[in-house]
mmCIF file of C-alpha atoms in Angstrom:
data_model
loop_
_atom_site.group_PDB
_atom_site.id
_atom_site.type_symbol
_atom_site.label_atom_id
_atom_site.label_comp_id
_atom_site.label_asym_id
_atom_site.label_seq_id
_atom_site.Cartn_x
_atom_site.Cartn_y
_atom_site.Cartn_z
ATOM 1 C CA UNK A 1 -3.994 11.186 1.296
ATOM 2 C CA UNK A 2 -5.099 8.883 3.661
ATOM 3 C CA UNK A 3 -8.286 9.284 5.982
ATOM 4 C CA UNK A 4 -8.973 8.685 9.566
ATOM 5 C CA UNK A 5 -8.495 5.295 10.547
ATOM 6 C CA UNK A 6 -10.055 4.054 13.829
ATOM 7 C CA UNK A 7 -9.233 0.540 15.326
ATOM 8 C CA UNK A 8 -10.964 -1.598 15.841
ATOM 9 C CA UNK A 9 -14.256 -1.497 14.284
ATOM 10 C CA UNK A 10 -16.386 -3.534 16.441
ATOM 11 C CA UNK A 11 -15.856 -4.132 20.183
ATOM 12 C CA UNK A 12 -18.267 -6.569 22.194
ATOM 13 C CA UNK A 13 -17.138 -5.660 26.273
ATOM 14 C CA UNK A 14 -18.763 -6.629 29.738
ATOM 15 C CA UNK A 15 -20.110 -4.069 31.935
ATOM 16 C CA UNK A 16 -17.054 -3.404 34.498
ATOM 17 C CA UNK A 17 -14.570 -3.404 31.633
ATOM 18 C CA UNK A 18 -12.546 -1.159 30.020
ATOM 19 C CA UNK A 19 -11.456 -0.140 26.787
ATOM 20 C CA UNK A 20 -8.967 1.587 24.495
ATOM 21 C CA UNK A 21 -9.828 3.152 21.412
ATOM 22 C CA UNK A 22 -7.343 4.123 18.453
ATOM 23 C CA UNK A 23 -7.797 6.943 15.499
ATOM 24 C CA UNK A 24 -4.680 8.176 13.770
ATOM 25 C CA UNK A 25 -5.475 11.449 12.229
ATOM 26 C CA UNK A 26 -5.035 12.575 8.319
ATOM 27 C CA UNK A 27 -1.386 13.381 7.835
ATOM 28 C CA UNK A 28 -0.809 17.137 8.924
ATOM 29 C CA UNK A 29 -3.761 17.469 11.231
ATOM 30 C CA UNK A 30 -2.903 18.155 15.109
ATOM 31 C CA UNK A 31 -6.386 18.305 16.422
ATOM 32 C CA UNK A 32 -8.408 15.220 17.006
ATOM 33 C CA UNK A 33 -11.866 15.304 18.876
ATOM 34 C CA UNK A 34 -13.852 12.150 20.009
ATOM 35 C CA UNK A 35 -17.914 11.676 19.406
ATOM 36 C CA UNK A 36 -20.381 9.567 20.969
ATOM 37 C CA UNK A 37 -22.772 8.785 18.466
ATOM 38 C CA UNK A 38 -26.418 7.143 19.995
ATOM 39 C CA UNK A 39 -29.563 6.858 17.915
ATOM 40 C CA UNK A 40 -31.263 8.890 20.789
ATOM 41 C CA UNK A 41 -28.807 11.505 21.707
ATOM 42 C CA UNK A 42 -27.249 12.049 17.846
ATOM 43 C CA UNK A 43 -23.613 13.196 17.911
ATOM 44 C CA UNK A 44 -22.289 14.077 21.443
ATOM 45 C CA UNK A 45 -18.504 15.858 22.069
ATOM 46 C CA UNK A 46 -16.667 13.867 24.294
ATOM 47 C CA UNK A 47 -13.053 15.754 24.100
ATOM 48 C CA UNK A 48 -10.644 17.723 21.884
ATOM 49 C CA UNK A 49 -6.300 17.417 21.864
ATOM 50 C CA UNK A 50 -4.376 19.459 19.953
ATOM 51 C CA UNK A 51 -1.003 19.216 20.379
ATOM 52 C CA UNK A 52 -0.852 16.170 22.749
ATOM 53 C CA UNK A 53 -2.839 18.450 25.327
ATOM 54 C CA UNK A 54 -6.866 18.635 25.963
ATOM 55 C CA UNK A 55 -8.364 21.584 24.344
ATOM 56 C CA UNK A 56 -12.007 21.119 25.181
ATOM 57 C CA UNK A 57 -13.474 18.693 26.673
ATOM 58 C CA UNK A 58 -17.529 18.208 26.983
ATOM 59 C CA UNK A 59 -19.778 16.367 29.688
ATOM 60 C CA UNK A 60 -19.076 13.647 30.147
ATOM 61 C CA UNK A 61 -18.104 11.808 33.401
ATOM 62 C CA UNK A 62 -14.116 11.192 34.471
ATOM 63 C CA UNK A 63 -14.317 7.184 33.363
ATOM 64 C CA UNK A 64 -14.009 8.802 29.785
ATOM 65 C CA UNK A 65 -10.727 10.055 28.935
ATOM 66 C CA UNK A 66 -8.480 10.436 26.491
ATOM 67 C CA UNK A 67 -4.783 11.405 25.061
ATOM 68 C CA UNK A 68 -2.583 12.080 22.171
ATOM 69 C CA UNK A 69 0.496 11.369 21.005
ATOM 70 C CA UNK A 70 3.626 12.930 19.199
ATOM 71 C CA UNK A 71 2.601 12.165 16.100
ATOM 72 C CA UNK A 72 -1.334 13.013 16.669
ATOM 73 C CA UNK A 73 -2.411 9.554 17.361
ATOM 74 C CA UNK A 74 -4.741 9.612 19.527
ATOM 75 C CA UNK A 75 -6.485 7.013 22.006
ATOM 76 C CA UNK A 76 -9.595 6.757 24.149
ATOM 77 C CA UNK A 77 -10.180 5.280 27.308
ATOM 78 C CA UNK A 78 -13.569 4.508 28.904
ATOM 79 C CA UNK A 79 -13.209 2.379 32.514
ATOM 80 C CA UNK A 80 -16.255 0.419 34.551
ATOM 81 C CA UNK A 81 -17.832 0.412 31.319
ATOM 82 C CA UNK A 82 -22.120 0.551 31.598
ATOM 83 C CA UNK A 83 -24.758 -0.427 29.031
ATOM 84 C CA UNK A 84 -25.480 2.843 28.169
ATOM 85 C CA UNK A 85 -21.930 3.621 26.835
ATOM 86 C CA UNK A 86 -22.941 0.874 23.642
ATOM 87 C CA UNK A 87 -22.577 3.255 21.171
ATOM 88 C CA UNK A 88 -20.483 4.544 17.954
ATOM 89 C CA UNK A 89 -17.105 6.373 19.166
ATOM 90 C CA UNK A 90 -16.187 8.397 16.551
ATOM 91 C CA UNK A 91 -12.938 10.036 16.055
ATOM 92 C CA UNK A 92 -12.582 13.700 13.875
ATOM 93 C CA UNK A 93 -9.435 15.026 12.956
ATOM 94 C CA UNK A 94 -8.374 18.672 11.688
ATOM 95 C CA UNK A 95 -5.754 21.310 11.390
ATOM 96 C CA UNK A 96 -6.505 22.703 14.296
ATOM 97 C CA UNK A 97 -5.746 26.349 13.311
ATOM 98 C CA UNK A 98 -8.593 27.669 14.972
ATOM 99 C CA UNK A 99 -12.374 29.331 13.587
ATOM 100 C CA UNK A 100 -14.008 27.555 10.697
ATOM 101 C CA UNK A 101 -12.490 24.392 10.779
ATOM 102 C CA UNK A 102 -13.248 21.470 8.629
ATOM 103 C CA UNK A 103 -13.707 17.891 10.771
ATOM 104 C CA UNK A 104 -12.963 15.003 8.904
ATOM 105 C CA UNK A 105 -14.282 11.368 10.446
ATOM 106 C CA UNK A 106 -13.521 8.399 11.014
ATOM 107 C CA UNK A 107 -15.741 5.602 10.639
ATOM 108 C CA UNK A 108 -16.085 4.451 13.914
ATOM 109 C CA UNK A 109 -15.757 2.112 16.605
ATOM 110 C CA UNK A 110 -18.808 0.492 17.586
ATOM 111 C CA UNK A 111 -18.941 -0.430 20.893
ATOM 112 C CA UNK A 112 -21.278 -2.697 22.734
ATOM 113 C CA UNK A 113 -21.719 -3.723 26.175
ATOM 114 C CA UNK A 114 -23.361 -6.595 27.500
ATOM 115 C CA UNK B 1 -31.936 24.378 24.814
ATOM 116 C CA UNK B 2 -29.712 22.811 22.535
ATOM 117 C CA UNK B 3 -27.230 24.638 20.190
ATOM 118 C CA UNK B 4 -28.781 22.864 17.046
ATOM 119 C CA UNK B 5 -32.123 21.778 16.814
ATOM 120 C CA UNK B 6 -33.046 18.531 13.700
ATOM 121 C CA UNK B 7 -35.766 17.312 12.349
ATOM 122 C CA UNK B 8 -35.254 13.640 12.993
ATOM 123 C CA UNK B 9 -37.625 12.578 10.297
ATOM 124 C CA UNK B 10 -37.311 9.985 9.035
ATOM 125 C CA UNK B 11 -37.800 11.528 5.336
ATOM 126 C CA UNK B 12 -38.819 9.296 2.235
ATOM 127 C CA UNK B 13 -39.141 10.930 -1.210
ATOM 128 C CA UNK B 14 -39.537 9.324 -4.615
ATOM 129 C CA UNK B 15 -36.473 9.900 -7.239
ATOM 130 C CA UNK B 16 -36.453 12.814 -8.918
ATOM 131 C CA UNK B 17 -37.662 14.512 -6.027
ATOM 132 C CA UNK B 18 -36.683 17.754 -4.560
ATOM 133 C CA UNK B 19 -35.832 17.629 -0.922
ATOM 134 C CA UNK B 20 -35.441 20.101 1.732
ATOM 135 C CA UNK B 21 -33.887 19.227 5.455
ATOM 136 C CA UNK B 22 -33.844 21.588 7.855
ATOM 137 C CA UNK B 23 -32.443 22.670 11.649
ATOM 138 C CA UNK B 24 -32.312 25.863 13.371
ATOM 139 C CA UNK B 25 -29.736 26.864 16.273
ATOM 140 C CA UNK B 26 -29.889 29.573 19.450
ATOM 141 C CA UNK B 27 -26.936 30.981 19.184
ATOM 142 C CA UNK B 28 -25.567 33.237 16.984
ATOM 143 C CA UNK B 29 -22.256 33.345 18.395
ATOM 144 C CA UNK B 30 -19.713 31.835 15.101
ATOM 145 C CA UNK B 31 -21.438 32.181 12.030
ATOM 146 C CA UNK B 32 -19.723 28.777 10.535
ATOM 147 C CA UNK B 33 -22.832 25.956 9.350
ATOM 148 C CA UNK B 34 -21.750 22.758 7.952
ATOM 149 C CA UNK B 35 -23.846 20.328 6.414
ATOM 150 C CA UNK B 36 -22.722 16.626 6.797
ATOM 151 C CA UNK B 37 -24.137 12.861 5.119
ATOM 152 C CA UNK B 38 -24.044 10.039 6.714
ATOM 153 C CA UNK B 39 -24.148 5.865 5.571
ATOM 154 C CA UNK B 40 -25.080 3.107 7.173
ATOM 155 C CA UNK B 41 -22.097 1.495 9.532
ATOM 156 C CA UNK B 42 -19.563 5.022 7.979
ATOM 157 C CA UNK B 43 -18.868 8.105 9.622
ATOM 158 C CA UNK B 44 -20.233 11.284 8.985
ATOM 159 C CA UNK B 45 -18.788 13.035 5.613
ATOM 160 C CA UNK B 46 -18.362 16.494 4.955
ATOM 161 C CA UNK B 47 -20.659 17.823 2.617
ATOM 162 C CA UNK B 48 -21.032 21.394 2.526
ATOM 163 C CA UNK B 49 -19.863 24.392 4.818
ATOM 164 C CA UNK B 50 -21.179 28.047 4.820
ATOM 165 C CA UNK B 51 -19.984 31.064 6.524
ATOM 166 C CA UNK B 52 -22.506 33.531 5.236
ATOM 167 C CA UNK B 53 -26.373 34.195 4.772
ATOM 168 C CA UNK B 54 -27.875 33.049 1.675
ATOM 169 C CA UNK B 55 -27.351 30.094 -0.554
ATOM 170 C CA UNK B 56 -24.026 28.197 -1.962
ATOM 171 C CA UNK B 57 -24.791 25.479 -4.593
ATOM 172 C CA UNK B 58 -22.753 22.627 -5.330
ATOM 173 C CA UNK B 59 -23.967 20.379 -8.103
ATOM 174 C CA UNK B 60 -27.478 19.107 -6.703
ATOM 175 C CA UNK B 61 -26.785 20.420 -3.481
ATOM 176 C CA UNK B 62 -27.580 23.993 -1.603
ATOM 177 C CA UNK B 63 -26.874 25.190 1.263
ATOM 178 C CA UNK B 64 -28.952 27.967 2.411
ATOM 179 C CA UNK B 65 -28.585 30.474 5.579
ATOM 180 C CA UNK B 66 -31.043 32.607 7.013
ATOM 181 C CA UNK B 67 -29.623 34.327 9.991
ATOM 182 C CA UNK B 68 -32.654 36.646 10.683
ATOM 183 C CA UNK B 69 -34.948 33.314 11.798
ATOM 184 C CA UNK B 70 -31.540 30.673 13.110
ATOM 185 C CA UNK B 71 -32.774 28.851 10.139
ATOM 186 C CA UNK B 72 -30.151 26.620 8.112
ATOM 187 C CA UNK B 73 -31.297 24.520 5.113
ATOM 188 C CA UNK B 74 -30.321 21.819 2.880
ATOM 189 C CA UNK B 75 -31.578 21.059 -0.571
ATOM 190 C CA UNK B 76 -31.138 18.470 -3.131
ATOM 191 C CA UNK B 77 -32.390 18.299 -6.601
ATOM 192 C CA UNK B 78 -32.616 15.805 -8.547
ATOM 193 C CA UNK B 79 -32.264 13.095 -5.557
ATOM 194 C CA UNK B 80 -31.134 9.765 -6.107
ATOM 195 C CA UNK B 81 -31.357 6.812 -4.575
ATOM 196 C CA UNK B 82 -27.501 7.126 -3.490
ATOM 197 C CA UNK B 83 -28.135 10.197 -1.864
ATOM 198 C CA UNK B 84 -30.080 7.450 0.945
ATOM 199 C CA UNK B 85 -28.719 8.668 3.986
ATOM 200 C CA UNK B 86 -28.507 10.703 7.286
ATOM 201 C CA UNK B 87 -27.563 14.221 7.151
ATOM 202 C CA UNK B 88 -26.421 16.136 9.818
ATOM 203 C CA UNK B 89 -26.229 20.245 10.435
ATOM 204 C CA UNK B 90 -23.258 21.199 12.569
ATOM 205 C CA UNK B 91 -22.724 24.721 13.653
ATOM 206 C CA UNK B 92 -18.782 25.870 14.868
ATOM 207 C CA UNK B 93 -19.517 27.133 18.751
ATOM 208 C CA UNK B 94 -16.982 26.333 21.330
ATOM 209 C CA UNK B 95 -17.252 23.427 20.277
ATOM 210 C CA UNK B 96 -18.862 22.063 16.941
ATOM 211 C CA UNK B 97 -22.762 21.224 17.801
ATOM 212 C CA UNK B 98 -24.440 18.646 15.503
ATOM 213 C CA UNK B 99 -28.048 17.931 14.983
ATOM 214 C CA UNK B 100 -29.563 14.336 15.484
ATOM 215 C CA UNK B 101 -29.550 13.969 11.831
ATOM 216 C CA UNK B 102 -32.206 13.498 9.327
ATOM 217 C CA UNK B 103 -32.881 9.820 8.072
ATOM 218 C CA UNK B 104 -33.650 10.293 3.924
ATOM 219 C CA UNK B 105 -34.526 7.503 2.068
ATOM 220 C CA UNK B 106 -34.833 8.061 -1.601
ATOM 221 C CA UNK B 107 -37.346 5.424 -3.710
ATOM 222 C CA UNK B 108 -36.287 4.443 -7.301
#
């Protein structure tokens, strides 16, 4: 069975950019969340979609968002990019059937800003 | 205060060694503790998950539980140098709340 796959790997942007982010999901899953990853800040929740709608979403500000697709893919979006968004994005997916869920990763986009 | 609390480290232990890495969380709301590892330039893997107090082995590694102190532990026997890595704690909440991670290095 496939993994998560996350496109592209490495992104070098300006600050006042934006960009896109891809992860499609393990076959089956319906829930994919979004992580930014920062040596200071460890593992942050950016959002959640299950079922092509936002489930949870965490704090971050309104240039960060997200969607998903029909078929799970899902995409992220981060406008007037700002040095401090240089970071890993990663992408989880699960079933999304609820408690005790198991989150299987991606491995990564890693973004930097200059 | 955060949900889950990490020793950053980082850790280094000679081969052989047994090592213990540690975090504790605030609230006790969803009982559901995951342990994940972490290479270099990868995303986190699943490693272990617990939904109870006490311990649950699997090969070199336990997962331990105490729910009376917030206190969830990870222990590996035996290390290796593969096992070289970050490890994360995650606890299921409204979200799922990681730790920092722990940065082990393990010396031939």
């Amino acid at each position: 069975k496939a993994g998560v796959t996350q496109t592209p790997r490495y992104l070098i942007k300006t600050r006042g950019q934006q960009v896109t982010l891809s992860c499609s999901p393990i076959s089956g899953h319906r829930s994919v969340s979004w992580y930014q990853q920062t040596p200071g800040q460890g593992l942050q929740f950016l959002f959640e979609y299950f079922s092509e709608t936002q489930r949870n979403k965490g704090n971050f500000p309104g240039r960060f968002s997200g969607r998903q697709f029909s078929n799970s893919r899902s995409e992220m979006n981060v406008s007037t990019l700002e040095l401090g968004d240089s970071a890993l994005y990663l992408c989880a997916s699960s079933s999304g059937a609820g408690l005790e869920e198991k989150l299987f990763f991606g491995s990564g986009t890693q973004l930097s800003v200059l | 205060q955060k949900e889950v609390e990490q020793d950053p480290g980082p850790l280094s232990v000679p081969e052989g060694a047994i090592v213990s890495l540690n975090c504790t969380y605030s609230n006790s709301a969803f009982q559901y503790f995951m342990w994940y590892r972490q290479y270099s330039r990868k995303g986190p893997e699943l490693l272990m998950y617990t939904y109870s107090s006490g311990n649950k082995e699997d090969g070199r590694f336990t997962a331990q539980v105490d729910k009376s102190s917030k206190y969830i532990s990870l222990f590996i026997r035996d290390s290796q140098p593969s096992d070289s890595a970050t490890y994360l704690c995650a606890k299921e909440g409204n979200q799922f709340y990681f730790g920092t991670g722990t940065s082990l290095t393990v010396i031939p």
